[in-house]
Short mmCIF file of C-alpha atoms and ligand atoms in Angstrom, two decimals:
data_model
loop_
_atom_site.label_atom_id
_atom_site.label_comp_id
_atom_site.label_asym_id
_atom_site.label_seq_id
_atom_site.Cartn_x
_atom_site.Cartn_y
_atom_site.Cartn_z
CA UNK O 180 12.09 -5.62 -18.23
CA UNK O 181 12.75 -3.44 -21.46
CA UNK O 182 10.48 -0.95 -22.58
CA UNK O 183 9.96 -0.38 -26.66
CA UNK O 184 8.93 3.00 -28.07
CA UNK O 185 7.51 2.50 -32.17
CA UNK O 186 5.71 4.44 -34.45
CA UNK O 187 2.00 4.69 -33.53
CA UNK O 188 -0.26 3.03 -35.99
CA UNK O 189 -2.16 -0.64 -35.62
CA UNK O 190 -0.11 -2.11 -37.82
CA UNK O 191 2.88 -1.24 -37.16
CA UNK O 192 2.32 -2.00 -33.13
CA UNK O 193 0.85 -5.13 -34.13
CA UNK O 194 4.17 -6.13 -35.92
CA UNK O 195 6.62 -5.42 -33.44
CA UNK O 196 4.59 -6.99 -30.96
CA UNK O 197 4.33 -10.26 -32.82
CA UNK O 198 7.91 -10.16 -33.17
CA UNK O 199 8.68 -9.73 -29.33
CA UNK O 200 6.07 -12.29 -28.64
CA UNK O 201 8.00 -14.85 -31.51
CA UNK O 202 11.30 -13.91 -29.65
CA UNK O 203 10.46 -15.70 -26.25
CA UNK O 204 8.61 -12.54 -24.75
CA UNK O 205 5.01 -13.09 -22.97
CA UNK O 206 1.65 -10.83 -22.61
CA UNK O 207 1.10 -9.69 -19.01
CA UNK O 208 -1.54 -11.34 -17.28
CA UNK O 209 -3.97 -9.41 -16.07
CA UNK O 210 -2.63 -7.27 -13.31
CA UNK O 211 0.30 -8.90 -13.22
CA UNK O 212 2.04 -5.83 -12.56
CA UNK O 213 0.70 -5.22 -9.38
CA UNK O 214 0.91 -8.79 -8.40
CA UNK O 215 4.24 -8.87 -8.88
CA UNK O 216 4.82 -5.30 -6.43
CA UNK O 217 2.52 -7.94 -4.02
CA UNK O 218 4.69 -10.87 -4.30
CA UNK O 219 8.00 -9.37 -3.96
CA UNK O 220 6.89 -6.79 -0.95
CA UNK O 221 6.50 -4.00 -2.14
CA UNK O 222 2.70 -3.29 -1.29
CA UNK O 223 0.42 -4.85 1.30
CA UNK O 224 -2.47 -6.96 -0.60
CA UNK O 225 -5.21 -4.44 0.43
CA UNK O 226 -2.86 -1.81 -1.48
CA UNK O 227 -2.85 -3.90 -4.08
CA UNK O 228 -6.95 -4.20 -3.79
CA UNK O 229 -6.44 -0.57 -3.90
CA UNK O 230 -4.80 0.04 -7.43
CA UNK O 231 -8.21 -2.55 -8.59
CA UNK O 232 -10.28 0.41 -7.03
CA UNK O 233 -8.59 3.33 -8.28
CA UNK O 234 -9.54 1.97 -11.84
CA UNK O 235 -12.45 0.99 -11.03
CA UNK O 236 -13.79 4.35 -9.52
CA UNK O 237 -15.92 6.00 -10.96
CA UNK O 238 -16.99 9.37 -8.74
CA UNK O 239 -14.83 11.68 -7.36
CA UNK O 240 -15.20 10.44 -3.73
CA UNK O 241 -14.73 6.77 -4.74
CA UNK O 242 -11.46 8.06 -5.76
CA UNK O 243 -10.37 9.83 -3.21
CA UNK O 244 -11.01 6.84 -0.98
CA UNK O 245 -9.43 4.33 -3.14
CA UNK O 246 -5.82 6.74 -3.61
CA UNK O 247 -6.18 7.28 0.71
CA UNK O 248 -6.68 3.44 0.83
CA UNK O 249 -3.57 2.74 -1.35
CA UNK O 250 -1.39 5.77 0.12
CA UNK O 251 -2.28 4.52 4.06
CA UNK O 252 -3.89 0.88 3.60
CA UNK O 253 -6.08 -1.08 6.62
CA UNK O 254 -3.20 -3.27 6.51
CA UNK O 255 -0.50 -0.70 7.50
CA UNK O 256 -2.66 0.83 9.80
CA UNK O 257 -3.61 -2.60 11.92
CA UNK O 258 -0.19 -3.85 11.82
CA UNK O 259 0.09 -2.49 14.89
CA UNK O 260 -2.88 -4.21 16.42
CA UNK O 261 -1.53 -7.46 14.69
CA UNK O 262 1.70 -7.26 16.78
CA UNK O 263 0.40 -6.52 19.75
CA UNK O 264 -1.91 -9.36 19.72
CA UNK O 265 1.12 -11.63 18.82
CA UNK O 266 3.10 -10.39 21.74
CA UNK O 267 0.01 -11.33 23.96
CA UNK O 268 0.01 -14.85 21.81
CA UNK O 269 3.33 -14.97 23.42
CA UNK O 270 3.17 -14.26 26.65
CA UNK O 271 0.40 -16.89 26.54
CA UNK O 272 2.66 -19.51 25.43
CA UNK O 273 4.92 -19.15 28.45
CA UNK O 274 2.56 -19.69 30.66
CA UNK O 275 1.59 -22.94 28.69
CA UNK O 276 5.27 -24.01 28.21
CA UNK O 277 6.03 -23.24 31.62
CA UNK O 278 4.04 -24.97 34.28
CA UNK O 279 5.11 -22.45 36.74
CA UNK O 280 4.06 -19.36 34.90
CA UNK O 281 0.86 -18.04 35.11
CA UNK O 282 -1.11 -14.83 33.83
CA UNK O 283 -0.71 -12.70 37.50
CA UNK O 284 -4.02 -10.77 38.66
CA UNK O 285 -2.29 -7.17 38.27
CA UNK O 286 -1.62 -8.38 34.50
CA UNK O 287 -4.79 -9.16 33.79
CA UNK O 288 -6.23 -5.50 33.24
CA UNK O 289 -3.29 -4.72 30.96
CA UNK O 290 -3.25 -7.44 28.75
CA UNK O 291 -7.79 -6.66 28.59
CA UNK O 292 -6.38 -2.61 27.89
CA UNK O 293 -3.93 -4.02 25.03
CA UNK O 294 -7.14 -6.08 23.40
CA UNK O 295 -9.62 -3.56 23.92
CA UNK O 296 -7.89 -0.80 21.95
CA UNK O 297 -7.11 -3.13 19.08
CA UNK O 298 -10.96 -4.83 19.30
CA UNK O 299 -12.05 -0.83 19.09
CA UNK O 300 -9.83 -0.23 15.90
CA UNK O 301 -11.34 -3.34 14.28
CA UNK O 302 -14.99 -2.52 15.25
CA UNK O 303 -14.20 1.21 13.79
CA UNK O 304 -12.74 -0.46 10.25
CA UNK O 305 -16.06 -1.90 10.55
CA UNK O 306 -18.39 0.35 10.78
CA UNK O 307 -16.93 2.56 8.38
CA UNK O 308 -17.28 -0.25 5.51
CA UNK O 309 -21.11 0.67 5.39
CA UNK O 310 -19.92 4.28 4.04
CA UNK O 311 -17.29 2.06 1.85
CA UNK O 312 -20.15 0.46 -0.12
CA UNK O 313 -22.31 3.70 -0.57
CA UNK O 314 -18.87 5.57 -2.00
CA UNK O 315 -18.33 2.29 -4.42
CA UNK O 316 -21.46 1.15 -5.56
CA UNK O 317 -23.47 4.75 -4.89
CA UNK O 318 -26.13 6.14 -2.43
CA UNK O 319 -29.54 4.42 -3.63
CA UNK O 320 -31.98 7.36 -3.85
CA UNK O 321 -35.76 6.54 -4.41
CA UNK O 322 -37.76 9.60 -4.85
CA UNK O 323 -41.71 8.87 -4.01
CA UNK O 324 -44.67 10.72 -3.15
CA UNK O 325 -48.59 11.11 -3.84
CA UNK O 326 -49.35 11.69 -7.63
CA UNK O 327 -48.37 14.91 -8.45
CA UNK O 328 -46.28 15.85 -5.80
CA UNK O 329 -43.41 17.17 -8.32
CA UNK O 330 -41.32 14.09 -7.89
CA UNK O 331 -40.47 13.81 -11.79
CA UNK O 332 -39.75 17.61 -11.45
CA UNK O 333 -37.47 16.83 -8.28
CA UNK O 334 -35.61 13.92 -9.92
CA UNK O 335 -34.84 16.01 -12.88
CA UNK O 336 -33.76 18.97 -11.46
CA UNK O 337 -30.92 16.79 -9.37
CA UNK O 338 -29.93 14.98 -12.40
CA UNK O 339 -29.94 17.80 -14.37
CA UNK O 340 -31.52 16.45 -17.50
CA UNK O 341 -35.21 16.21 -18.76
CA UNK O 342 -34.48 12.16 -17.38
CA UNK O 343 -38.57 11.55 -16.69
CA UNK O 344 -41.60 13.23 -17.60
CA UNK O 345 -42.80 15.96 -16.90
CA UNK O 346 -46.40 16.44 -16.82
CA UNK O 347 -49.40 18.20 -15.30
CA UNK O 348 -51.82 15.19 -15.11
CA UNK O 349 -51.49 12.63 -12.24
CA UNK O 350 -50.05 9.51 -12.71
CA UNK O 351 -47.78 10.14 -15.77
CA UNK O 352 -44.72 7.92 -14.53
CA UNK O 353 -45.48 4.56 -14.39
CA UNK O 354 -42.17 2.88 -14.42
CA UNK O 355 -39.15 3.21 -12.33
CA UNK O 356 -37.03 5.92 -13.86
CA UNK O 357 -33.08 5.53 -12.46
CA UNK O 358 -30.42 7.65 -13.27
CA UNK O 359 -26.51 7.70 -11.83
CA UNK O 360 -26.15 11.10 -10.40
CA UNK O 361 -22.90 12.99 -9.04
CA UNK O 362 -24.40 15.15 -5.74
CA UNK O 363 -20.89 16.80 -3.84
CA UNK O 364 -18.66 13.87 -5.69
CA UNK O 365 -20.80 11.16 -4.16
CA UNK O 366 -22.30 8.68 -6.26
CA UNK O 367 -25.81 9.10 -6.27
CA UNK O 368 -28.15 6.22 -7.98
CA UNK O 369 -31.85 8.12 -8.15
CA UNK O 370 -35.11 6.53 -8.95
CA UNK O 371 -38.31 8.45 -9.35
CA UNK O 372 -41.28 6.57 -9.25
CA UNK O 373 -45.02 6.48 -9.95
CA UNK O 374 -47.21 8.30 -7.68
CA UNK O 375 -48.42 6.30 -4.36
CA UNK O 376 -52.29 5.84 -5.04
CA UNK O 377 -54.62 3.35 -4.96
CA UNK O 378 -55.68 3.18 -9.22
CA UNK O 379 -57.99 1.14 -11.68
CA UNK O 380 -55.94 1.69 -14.46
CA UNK O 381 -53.99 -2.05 -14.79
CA UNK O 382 -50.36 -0.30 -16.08
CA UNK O 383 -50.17 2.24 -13.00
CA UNK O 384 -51.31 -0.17 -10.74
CA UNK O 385 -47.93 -2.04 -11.88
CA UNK O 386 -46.35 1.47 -11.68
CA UNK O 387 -47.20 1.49 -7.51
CA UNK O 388 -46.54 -2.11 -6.56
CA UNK O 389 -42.86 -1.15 -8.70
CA UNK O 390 -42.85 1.94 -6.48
CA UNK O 391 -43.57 0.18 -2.89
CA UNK O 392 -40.80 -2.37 -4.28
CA UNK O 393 -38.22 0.28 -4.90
CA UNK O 394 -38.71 2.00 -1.60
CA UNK O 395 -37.74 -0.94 0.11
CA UNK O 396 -34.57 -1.62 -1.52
CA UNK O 397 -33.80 2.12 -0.84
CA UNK O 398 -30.76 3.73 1.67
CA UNK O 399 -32.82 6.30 1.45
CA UNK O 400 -36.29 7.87 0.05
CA UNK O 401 -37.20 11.22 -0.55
CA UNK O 402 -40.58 11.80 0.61
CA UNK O 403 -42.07 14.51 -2.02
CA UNK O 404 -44.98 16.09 -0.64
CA UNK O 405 -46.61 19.22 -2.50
CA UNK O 406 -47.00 21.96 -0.17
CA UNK O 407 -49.83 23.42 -1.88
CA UNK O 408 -51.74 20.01 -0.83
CA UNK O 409 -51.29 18.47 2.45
CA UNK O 410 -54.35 16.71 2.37
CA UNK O 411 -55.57 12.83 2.75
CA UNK O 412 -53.45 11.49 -0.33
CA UNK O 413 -50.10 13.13 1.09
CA UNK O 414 -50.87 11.81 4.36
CA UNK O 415 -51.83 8.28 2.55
CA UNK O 416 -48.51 8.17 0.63
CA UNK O 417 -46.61 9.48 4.00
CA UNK O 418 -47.67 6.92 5.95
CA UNK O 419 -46.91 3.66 2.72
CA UNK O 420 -43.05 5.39 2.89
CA UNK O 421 -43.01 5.33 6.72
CA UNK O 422 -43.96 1.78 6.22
CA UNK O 423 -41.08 0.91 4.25
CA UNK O 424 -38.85 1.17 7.04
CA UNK O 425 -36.21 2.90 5.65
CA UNK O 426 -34.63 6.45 6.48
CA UNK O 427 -36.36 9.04 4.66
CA UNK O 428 -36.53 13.07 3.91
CA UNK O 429 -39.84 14.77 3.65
CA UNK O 430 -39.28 17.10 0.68
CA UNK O 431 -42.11 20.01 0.63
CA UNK O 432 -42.26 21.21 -2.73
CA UNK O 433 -43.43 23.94 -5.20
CA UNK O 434 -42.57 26.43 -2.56
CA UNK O 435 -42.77 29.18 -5.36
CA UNK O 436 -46.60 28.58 -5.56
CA UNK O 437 -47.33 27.84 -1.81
CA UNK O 438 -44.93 30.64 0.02
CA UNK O 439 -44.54 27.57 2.05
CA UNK O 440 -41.31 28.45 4.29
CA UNK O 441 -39.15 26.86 6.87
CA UNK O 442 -40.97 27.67 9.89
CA UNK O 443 -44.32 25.92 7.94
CA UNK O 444 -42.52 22.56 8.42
CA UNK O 445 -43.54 21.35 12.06
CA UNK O 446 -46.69 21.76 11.45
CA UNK O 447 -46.95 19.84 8.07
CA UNK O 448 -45.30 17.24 9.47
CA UNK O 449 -48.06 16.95 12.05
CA UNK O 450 -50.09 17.40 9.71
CA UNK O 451 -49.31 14.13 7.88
CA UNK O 452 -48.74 12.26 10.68
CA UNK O 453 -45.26 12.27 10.50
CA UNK O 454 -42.45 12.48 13.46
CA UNK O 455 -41.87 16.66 13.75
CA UNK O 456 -38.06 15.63 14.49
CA UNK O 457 -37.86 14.10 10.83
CA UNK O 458 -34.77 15.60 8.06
CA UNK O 459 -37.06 18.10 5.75
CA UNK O 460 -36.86 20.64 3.05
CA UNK O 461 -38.94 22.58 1.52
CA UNK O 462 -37.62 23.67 -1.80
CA UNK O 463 -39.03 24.57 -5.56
CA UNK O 464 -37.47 21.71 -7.83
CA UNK O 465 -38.53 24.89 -10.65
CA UNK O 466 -36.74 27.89 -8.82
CA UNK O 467 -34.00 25.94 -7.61
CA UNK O 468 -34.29 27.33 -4.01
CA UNK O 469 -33.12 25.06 -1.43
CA UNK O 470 -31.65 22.72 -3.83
CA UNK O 471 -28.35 22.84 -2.32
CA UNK O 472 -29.99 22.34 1.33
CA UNK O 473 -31.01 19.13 -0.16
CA UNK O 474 -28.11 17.76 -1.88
CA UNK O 475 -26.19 18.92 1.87
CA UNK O 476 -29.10 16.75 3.77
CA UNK O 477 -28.61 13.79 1.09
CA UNK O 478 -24.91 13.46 0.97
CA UNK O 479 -24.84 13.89 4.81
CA UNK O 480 -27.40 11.04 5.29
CA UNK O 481 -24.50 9.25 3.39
CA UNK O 482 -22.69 9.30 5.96
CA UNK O 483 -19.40 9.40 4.22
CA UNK O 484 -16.90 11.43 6.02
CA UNK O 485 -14.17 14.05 4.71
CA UNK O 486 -11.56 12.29 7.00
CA UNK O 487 -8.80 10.58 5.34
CA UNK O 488 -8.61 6.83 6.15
CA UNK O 489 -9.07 3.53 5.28
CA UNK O 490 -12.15 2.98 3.87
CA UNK O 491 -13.59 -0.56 3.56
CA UNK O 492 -14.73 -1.34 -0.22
CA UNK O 493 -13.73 -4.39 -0.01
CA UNK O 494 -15.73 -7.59 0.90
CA UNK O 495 -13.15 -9.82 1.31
CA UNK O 496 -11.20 -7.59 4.01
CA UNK O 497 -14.95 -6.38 5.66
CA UNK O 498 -15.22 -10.74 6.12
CA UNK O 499 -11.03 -10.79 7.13
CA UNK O 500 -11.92 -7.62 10.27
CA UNK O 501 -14.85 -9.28 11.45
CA UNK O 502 -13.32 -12.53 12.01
CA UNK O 503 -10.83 -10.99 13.80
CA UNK O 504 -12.99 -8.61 15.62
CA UNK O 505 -15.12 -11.45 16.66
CA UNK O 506 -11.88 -13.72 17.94
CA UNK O 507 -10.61 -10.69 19.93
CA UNK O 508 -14.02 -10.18 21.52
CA UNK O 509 -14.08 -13.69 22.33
CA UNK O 510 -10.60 -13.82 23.68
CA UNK O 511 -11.30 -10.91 26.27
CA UNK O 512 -14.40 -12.45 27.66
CA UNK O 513 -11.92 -15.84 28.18
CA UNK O 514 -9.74 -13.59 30.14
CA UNK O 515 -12.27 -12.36 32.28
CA UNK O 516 -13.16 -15.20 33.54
CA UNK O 517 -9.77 -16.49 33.73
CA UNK O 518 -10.48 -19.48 31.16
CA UNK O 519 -7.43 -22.04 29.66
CA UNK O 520 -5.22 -19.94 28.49
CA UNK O 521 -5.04 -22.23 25.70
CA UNK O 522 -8.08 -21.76 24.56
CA UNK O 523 -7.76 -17.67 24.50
CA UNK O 524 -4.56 -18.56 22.30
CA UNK O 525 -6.55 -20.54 20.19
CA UNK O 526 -8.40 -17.08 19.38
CA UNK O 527 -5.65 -14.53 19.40
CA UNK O 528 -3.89 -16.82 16.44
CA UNK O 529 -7.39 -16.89 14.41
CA UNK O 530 -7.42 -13.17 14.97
CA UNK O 531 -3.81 -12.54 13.40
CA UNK O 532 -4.66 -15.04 10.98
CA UNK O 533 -7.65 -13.07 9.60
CA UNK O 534 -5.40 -9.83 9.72
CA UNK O 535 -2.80 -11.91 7.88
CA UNK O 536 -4.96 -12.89 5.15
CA UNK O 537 -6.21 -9.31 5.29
CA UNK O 538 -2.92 -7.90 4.31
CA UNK O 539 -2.12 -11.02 2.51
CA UNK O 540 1.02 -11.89 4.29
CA UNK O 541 -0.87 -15.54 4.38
CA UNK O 542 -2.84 -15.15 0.95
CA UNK O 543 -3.56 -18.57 -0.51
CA UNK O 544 -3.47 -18.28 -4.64
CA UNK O 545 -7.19 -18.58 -5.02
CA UNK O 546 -7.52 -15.49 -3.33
CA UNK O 547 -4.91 -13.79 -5.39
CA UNK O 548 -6.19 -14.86 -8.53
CA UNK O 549 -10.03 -13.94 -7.42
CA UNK O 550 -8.48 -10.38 -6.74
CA UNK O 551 -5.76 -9.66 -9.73
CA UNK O 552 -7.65 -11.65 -12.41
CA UNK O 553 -10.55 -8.52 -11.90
CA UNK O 554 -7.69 -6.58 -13.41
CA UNK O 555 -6.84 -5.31 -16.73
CA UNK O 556 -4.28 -5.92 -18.46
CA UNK O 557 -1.08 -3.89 -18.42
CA UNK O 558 -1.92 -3.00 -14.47
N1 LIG E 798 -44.36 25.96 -9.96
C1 LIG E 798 -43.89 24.72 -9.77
N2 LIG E 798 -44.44 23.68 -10.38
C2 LIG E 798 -43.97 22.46 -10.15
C3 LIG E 798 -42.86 22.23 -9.29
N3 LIG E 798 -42.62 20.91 -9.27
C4 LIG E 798 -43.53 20.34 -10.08
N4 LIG E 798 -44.35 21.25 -10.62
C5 LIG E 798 -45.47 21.00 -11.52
O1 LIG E 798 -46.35 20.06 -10.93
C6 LIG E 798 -46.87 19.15 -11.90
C7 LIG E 798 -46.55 17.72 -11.53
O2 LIG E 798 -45.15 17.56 -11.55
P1 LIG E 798 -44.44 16.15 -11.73
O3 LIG E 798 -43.01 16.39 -11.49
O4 LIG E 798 -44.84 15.51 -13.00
O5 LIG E 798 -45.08 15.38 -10.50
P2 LIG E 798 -45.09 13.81 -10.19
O6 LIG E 798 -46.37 13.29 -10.64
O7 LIG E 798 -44.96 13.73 -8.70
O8 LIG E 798 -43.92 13.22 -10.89
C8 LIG E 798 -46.26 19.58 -13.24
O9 LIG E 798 -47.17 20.39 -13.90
C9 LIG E 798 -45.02 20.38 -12.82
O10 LIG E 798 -44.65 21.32 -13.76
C10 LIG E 798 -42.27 23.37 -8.65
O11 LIG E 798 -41.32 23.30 -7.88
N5 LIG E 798 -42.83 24.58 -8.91
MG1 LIG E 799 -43.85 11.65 -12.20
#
């Protein structure tokens, strides 16, 4: 490898690099560079996954995930697990080779201890990767409420731009209005929506089935209820987001005109027929008070932890740990009941195969080129 320092300039770049390429020399391939660190050992293919996803991010969390994922990988940190369960592969195999070898009762609860502790790291991997999509591909936000409720006001007070408007007559959005927001570094995609109400007029009829839609492709609504008006259409609108079935916030608003407080919110809950346990705020979108309380409740309803660790953006090596998850589980139960060993062996290998493929010490070249071809070039 030789690198060439010229004058800046199109043409001038253009020219040398013509001339390397008519010498013999080659463009990279996309992400050939990191490929190549892959190929010849010097990084574990979910590092390598890693560099993709440090370009690729684009909030500060997704980031910070993506640098802890290539500085301490899932890889690295199963390849304990993975040896253990090879070890047990072996001791397996003597018993097969050997007809007068067998697993001993005493054994038994060790070998189930050794499993256990690696099934429990998988299943953790796991059930992080739901925080792993929300920091890639953001927190989806729906903001919804009776007509009026200050929803417009809400989402454009989080996103910090005059995004939707703004008026004092009901039913002025119509449409779903989305916006990519930053709340704490998290990646927040907000939708505000037309008010929940039964209409005659044919466009915000549109505007509410759009609405009902968007609620229930939602991680999470915010439930904008004026608290100057807890009346029939709140409770109406309450009970069409409870339907959704999705996690929600009730968000009292326009505090500054209602003096509507804190202690206030049991009792509006009841009074909309809501649980009196649910996440709420009560906040003026105009004022800015308790603002921040709802940007804490949001990003915490992410779920997205501070700790440092792998975290699981990847679909490919969410589909590699549950395989191997699922063969470990499987191979426990055969111990308890003291199946074939052969057939528990036939489980532990799947299971270190998955983790192989995970960390792409088996990687076939599809996979490779499915992962490095999402590169740029010069990577
Ligand atoms: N004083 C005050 N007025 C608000 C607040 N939020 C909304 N409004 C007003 O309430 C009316 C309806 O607001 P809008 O956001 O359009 O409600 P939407 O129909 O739910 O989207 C407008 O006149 C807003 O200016 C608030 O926090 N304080
Ligand atoms: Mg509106």
């Amino acid at each position: 490898m030789c690198e060439l320092s010229c004058h800046g300039g199109a043409l001038v770049t253009e020219k040398v690099l013509k001339t390397v390429l008519s010498a013999g020399a080659r463009l990279a391939e996309p992400g050939e560079f990191t490929k190549r660190a892959f190929i010849n050992g010097k990084m574990l293919l979910d590092e390598a996954e890693a560099v993709g996803e440090i370009i690729e991010a684009d909030s500060e969390r997704c980031l910070e995930a993506a640098a802890g994922n290539l500085e301490s990988g899932v890889g690295k940190r199963l390849s304990g697990a993975k040896a253990t369960i090879n070890e047990i592969i072996a001791r397996f195999f003597a018993v097969i080779d050997w007809p007068d070898e067998e697993i001993e009762e005493e054994e038994r609860p060790a070998l189930l201890e050794k499993l256990e502790k690696c099934e429990k790291l998988f299943s953790d991997a796991i059930s992080g990767a739901a925080a792993g999509r929300i920091i890639k591909e953001g927190l989806s936000v729906v903001i919804a409420g009776a007509a009026n409720a200050g929803k417009s006001t809400l989402m454009n007070a989080i996103a910090d731009s005059e995004r939707s408007i703004v008026t004092s007559v009901p039913g002025t959005t119509r449409d779903v209005v989305s916006e990519t927001v930053s709340l704490r570094g998290l990646k927040i995609r907000l939708s505000d929506t037309a008010g929940l109400r039964e209409s005659g007029d044919e466009i915000e009829k549109i505007g509410v089935f759009k609405a009902v839609s968007a609620l229930k492709k939602a991680d999470l609504i915010l439930f904008a209820a004026d608290s100057n008006d807890l009346g029939m259409e709140t409770a109406e609108a309450a009970k069409t987001v409870a339907a959704a079935g999705k996690p929600f916030i009730a968000v009292f608003t326009k505090t500054d005109l209602s003096g509507f407080e804190d202690k206030d919110v049991p009792s509006a809950l009841a009074a909309l027929g809501l649980p009196k346990d649910l996440p709420s705020v009560a906040l003026s979108a105009v004022t800015g008070e308790n603002m921040a309380a709802l940007a804490d409740k949001t990003v915490a309803f992410a779920g997205v932890s501070e700790e440092k660790g792998p975290v699981i953006m990847s679909e490919r090596q969410y589909g590699c740990l549950k395989e191997a998850d699922e063969a470990v589980k499987r191979a426990i139960e055969l111990i308890k009941q003291c199946e074939m060993p052969d057939k528990t062996v036939a489980e532990l290998t799947a299971a270190v195969g998955a983790l192989s493929r995970l960390d792409g010490t088996k990687a076939d070249e599809e996979i490779l080129k499915t992962i490095f071809d999402k590169f740029c070039v010069g990577k």
